[in-house]
Coordinates of C-alpha atoms and ligand atoms in Angstrom, one line a residue:
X1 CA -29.4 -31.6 -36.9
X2 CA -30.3 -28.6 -34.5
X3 CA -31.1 -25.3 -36.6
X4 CA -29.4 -22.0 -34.9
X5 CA -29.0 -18.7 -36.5
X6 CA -26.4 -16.0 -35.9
X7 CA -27.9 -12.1 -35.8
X8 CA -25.0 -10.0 -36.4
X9 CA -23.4 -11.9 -38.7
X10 CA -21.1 -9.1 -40.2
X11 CA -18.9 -8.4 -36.9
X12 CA -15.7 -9.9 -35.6
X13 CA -17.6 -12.1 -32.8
X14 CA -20.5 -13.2 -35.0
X15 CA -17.3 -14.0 -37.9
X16 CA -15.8 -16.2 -35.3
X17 CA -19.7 -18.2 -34.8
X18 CA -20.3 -19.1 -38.4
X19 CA -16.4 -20.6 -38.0
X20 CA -17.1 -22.6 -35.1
X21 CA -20.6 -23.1 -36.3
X22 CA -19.4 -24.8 -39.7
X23 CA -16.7 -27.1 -37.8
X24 CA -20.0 -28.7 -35.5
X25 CA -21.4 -31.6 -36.7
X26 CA -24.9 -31.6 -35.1
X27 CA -26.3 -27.8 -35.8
X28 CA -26.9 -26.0 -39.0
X29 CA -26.4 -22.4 -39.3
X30 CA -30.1 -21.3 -41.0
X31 CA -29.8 -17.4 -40.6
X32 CA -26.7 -15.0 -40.7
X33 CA -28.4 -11.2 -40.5
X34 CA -27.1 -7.7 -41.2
X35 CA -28.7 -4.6 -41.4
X36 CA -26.2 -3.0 -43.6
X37 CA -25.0 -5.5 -45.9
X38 CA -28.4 -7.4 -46.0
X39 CA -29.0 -9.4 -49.7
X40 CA -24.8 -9.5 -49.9
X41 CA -23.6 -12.7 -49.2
X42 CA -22.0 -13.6 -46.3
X43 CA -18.5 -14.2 -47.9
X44 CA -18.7 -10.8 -49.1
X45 CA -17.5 -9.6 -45.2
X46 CA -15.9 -12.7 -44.4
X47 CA -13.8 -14.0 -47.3
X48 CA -12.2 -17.1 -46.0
X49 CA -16.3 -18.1 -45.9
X50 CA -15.8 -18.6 -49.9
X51 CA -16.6 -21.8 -51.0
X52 CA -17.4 -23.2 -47.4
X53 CA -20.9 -20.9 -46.2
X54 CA -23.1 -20.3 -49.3
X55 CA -25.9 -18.0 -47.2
X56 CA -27.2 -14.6 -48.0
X57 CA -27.1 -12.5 -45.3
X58 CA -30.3 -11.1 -43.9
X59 CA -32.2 -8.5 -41.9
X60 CA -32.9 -9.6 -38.3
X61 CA -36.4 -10.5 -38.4
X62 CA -37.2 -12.3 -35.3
X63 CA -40.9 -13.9 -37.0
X64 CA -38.9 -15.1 -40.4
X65 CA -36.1 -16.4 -38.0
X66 CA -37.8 -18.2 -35.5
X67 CA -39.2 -20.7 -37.8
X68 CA -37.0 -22.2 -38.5
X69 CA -33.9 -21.6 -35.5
X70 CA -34.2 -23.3 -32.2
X71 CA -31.6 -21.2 -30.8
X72 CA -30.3 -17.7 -31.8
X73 CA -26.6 -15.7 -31.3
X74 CA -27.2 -12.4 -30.7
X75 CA -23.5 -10.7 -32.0
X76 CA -25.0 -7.0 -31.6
X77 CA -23.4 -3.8 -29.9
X78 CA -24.7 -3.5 -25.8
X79 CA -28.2 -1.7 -25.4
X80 CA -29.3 -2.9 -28.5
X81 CA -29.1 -6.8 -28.0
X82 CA -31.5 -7.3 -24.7
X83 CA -34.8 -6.0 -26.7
X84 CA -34.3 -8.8 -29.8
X85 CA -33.2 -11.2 -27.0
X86 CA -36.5 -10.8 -25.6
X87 CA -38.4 -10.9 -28.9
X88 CA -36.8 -14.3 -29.7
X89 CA -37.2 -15.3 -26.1
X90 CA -41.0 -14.9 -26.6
X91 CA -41.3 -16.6 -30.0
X92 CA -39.8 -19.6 -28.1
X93 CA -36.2 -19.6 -29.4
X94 CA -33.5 -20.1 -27.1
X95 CA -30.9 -17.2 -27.1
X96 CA -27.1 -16.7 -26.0
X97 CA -26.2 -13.2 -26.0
X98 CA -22.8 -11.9 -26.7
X99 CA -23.5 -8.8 -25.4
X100 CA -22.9 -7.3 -22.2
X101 CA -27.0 -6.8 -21.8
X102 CA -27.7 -9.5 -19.3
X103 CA -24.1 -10.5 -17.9
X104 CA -25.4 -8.1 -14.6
X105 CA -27.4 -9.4 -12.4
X106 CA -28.4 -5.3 -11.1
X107 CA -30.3 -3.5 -13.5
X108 CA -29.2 -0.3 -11.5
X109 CA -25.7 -1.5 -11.8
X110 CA -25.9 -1.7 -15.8
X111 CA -27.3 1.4 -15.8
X112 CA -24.6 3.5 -14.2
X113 CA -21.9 1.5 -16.1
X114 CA -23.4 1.7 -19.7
X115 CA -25.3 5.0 -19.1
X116 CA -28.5 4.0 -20.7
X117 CA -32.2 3.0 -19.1
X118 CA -32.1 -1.2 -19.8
X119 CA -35.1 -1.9 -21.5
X120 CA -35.9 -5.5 -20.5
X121 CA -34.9 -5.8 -16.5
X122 CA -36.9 -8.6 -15.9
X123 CA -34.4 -10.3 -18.2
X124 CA -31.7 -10.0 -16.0
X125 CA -33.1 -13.0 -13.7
X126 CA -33.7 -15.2 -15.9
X127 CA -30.1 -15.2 -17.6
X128 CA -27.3 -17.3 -16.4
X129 CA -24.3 -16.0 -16.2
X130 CA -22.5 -18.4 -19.0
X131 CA -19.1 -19.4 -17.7
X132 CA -19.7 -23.1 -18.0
X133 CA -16.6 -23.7 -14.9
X134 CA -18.9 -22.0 -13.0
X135 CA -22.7 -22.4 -13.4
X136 CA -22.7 -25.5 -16.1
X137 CA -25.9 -27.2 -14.1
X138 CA -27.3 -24.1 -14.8
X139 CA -26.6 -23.2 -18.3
X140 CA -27.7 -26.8 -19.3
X141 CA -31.3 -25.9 -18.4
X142 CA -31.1 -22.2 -19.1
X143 CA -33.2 -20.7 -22.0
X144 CA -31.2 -17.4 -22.5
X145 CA -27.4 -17.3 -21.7
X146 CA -25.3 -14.1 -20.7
X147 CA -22.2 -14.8 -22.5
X148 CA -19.2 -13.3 -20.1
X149 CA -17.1 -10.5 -21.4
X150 CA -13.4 -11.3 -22.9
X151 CA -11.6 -9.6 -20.3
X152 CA -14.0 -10.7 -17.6
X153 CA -13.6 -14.9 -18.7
X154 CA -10.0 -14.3 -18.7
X155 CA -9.5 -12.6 -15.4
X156 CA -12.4 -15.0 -13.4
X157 CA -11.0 -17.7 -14.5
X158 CA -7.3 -16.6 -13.6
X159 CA -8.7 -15.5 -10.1
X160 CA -11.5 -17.6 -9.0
X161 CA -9.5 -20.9 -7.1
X162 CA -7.3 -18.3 -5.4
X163 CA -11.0 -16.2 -4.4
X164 CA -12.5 -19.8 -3.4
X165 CA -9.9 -20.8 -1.3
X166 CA -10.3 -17.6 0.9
X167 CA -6.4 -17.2 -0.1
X168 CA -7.0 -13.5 -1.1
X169 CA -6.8 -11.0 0.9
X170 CA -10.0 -8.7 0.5
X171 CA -9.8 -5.3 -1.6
X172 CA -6.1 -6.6 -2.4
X173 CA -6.6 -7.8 -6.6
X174 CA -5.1 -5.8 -8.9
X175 CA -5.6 -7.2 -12.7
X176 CA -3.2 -5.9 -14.9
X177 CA -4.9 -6.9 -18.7
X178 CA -4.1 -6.3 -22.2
X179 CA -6.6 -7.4 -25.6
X180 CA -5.7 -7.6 -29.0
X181 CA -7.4 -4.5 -30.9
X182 CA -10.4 -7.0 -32.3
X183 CA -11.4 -6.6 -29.1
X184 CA -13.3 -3.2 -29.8
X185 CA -15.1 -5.1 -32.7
X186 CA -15.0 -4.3 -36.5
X187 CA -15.9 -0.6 -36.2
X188 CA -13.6 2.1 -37.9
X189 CA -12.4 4.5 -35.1
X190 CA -9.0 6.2 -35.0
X191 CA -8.0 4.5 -31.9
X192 CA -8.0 1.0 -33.6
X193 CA -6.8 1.9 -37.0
X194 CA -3.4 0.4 -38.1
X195 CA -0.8 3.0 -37.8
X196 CA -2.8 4.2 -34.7
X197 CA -2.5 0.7 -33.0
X198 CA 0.3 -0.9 -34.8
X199 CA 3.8 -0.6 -32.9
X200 CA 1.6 1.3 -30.0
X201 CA 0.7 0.3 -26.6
X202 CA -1.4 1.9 -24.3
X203 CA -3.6 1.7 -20.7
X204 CA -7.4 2.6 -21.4
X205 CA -10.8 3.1 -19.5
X206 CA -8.1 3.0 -16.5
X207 CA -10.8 4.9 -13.9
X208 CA -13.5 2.6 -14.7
X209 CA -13.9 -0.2 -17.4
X210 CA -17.2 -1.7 -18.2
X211 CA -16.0 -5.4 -17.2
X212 CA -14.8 -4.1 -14.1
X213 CA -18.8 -4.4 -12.6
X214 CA -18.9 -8.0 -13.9
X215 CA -15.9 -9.2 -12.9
X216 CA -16.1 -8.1 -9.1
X217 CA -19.8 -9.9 -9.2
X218 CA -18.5 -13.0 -9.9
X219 CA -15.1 -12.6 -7.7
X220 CA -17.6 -11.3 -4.8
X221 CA -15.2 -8.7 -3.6
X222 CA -13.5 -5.7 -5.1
X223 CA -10.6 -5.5 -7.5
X224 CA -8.8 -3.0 -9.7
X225 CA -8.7 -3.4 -13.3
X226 CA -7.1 -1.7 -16.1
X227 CA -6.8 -2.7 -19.5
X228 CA -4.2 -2.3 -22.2
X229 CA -4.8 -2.2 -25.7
X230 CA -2.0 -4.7 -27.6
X231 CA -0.9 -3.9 -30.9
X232 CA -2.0 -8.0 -31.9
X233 CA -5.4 -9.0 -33.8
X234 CA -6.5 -11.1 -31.0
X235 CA -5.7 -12.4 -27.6
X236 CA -5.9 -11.7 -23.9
X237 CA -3.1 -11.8 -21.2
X238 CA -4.1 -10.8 -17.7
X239 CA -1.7 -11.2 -14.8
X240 CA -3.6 -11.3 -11.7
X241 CA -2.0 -10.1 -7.7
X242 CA -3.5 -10.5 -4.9
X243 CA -1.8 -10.2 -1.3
X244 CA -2.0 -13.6 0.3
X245 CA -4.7 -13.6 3.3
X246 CA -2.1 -16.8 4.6
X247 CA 1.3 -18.2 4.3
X248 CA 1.0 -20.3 1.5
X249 CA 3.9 -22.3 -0.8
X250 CA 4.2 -21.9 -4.4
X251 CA 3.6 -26.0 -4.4
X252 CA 0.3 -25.6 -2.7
X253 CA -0.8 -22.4 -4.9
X254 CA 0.1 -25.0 -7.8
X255 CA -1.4 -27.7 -5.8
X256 CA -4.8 -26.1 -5.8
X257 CA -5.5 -24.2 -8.5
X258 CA -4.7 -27.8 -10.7
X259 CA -7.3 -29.4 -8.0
X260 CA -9.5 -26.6 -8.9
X261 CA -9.5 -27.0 -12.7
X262 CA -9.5 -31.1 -12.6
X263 CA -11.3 -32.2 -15.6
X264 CA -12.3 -28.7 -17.1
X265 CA -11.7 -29.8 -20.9
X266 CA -10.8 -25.9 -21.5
X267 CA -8.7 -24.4 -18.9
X268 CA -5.0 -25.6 -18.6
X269 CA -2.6 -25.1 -15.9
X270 CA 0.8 -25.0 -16.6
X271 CA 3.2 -26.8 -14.8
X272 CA 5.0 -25.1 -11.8
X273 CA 7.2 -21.9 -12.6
X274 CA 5.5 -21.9 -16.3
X275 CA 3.5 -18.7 -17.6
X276 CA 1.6 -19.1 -20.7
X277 CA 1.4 -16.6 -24.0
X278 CA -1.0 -15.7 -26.4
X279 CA 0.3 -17.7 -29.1
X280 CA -1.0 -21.0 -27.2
X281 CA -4.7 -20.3 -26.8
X282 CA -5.0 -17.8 -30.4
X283 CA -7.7 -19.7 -32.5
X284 CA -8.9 -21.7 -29.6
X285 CA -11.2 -21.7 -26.8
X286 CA -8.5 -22.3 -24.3
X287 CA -7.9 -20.4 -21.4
X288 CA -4.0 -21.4 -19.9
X289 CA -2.8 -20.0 -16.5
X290 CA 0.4 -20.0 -14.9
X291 CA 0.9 -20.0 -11.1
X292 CA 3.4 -18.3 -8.7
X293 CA 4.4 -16.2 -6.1
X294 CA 6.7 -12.6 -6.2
X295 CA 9.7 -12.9 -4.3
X296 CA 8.6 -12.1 -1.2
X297 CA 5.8 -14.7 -0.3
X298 CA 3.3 -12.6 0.0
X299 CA 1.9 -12.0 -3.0
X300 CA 0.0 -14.6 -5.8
X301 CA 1.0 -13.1 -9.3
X302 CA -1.3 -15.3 -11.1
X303 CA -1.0 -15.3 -15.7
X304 CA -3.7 -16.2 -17.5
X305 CA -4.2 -16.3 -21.6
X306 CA -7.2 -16.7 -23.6
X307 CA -8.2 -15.6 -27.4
X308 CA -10.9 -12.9 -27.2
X309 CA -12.8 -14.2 -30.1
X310 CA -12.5 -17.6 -28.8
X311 CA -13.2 -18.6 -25.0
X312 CA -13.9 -14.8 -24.7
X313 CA -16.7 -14.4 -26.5
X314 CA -17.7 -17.2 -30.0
X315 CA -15.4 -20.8 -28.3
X316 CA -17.5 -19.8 -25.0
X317 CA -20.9 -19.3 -26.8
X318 CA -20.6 -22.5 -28.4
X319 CA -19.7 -24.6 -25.4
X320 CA -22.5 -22.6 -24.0
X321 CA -24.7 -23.7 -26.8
X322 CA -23.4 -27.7 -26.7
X323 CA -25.2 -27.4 -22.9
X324 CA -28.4 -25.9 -24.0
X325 CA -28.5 -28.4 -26.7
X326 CA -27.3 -31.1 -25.0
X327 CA -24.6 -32.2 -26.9
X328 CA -21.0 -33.2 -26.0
X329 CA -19.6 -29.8 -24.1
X330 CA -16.3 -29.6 -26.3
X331 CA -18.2 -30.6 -30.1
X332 CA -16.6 -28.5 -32.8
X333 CA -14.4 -26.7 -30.1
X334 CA -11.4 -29.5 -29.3
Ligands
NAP401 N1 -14.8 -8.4 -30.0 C1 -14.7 -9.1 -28.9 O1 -13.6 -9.6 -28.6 C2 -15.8 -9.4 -28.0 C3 -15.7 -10.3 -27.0 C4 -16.7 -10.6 -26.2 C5 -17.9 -10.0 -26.3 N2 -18.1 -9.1 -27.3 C6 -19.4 -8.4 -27.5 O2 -20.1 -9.1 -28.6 C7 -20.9 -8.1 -29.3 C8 -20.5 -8.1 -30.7 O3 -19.1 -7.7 -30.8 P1 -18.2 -7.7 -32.1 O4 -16.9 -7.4 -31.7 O5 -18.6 -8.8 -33.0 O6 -18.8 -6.3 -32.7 P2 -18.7 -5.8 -34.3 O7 -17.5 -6.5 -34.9 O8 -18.7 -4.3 -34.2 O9 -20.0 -6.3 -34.9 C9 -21.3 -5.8 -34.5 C10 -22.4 -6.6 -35.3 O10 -23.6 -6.0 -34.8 C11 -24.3 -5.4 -35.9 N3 -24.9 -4.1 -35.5 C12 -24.2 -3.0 -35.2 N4 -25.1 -2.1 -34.8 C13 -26.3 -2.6 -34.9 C14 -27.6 -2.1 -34.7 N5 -27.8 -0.8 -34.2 N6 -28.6 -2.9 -34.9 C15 -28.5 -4.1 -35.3 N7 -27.2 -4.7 -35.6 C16 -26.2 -3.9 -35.4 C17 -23.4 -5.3 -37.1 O11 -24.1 -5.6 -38.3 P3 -24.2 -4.7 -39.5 O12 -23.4 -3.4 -39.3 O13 -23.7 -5.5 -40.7 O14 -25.6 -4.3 -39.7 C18 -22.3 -6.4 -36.8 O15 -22.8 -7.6 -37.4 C19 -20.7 -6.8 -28.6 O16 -21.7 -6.5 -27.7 C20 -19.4 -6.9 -27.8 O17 -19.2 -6.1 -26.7 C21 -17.1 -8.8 -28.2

């Protein structure tokens, strides 16, 4: 049994951990922190927890913690998680970090997109990038992880056989994406409140989302993104066009992007002239994609689904975490 803790235990991502934590038959969660509702117990914030996770929730305390956790979730807000993930770092603990702290490979680039001075740069080369279809040799080695945004897992995935295949034509991708309002986390703010959100609908951060940075760096070219907020609790849907850069069939669209995603135990294409929903993937760490072609020819309209809680942000971290710990990559997540 491999001991892991999760610091920020209180939120809707570090929630979504202790679930997938408690289904995995190999680790043991040791440590759930708080900083506000430290000494309550952790069923207090999370009732379905009753009965099933008898721990007291406590202050992140990285010399307590370590001794006892091989491997630490860091759930906290951006420009607050990369100075813990260093201090567990040093005291030997493994560390995937939900945050958005080490997902960008230029510290000048984080800067300008979450306006504040990073405090650990050095970091930022020795985190991989943890989207497990992508950089899995890596991540099985890797000591701290940079789990991807919700949007950005979603709209990679949905994009990168199309980008690999050369079949997009440069500066063409327009991602069109919409989250469920847990997306924006547990915190009370008129935007996400229920008669604010609830029968709403609405385009957001439209000149310039934070996940627009990451998601070009791992496309390699440059896109435009804007996101929706859905009136749903959880859930991603992003349709991806791109111009074509060749004459192409639907067939061999279909043809590739199922070639590209042979054997990946979580991503799922649909059969030809399918598009997936939200419905499919909610509660899971699935990401589904459908595959097509407007009218005209010219243009890939590519759908993909995941859950924002799941392969967006806790499903990923604990795949991630089955590769650092060598375990089987889909334990507690199939
Ligand atoms: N929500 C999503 O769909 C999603 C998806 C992918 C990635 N993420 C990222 O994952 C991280 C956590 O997101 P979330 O949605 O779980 O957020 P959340 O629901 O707002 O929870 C935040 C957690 O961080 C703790 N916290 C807040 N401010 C803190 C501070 N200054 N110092 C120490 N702890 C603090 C809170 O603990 P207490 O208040 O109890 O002390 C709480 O446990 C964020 O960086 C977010 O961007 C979120």
């Amino acid at each position: 049994m491999k001991n892991v803790s999760v610091i920020g235990a209180t939120g809707y991502t570090g929630g979504e951990l202790l679930r997938y934590l408690l289904r995995h038959p190999g680790v043991r969660v040791s440590h759930a922190t708080s900083e506000r509702s430290a000494g309550q117990k952790v069923s207090v914030l999370h009732t379905d927890l009753a009965g099933r996770l008898d721990l007291t929730l406590v202050k992140n305390d990285p010399d307590k913690i370590s001794k006892d956790s091989g491997l630490v979730f860091l759930c906290l807000p951006h420009a607050e998680s990369a100075a813990w993930a260093k201090k567990y770092l040093d005291r030997g603990v493994k560390v995937i970090d939900l945050s958005a702290d080490l997902r960008l490979a230029s510290v000048k680039s984080y800067e300008k997109w979450y306006k504040t001075t990073h405090p650990h740069p050095e970091l930022l080369k020795k985190a991989v990038y943890g989207l497990p279809e992508l950089y899995r040799a890596k991540i099985k080695g890797a000591k701290l992880v940079a789990n991807p945004g919700c949007y950005s897992t979603t709209s990679i995935l949905t994009a990168l056989p199309l980008v690999k295949k050369g079949w997009a034509r440069k500066g063409s991708i327009v991602i069109d994406a919409k989250s469920g309002v847990s997306g924006a986390g547990r915190k009370i703010e008129s935007r996400y409140l229920f008669c604010e959100a609830h029968e709403n609908f609405l385009a957001y951060a439209v000149t310039g989302h934070r996940h627009l940075p990451e998601i070009e760096q791992e496309l390699g070219q440059s896109v435009t993104f804007v996101p929706h907020l859905l009136p749903v609790n959880r859930g991603i849907l992003a349709t991806v066009y791109a111009k074509l850069s060749k004459k192409i069939s639907a067939k061999e669209l279909h043809a590739a992007y199922a070639e590209f995603y042979k054997g990946e135990a979580f991503v799922k294409v649909l059969d030809e002239g399918k598009f997936p929903e939200l419905k499919s993937v909610q509660h899971t760490n699935y990401c589904h994609i459908g595959v097509g072609l407007d009218p005209k020819g010219d243009t890939a309209v590519l759908v993909g689904v995941t859950d924002n809680l799941g392969k967006g942000a806790a499903g990923q971290a604990l795949q991630n975490m089955n590769l650092v710990l060598g375990f089987k990559e889909g334990t507690g997540l199939e």
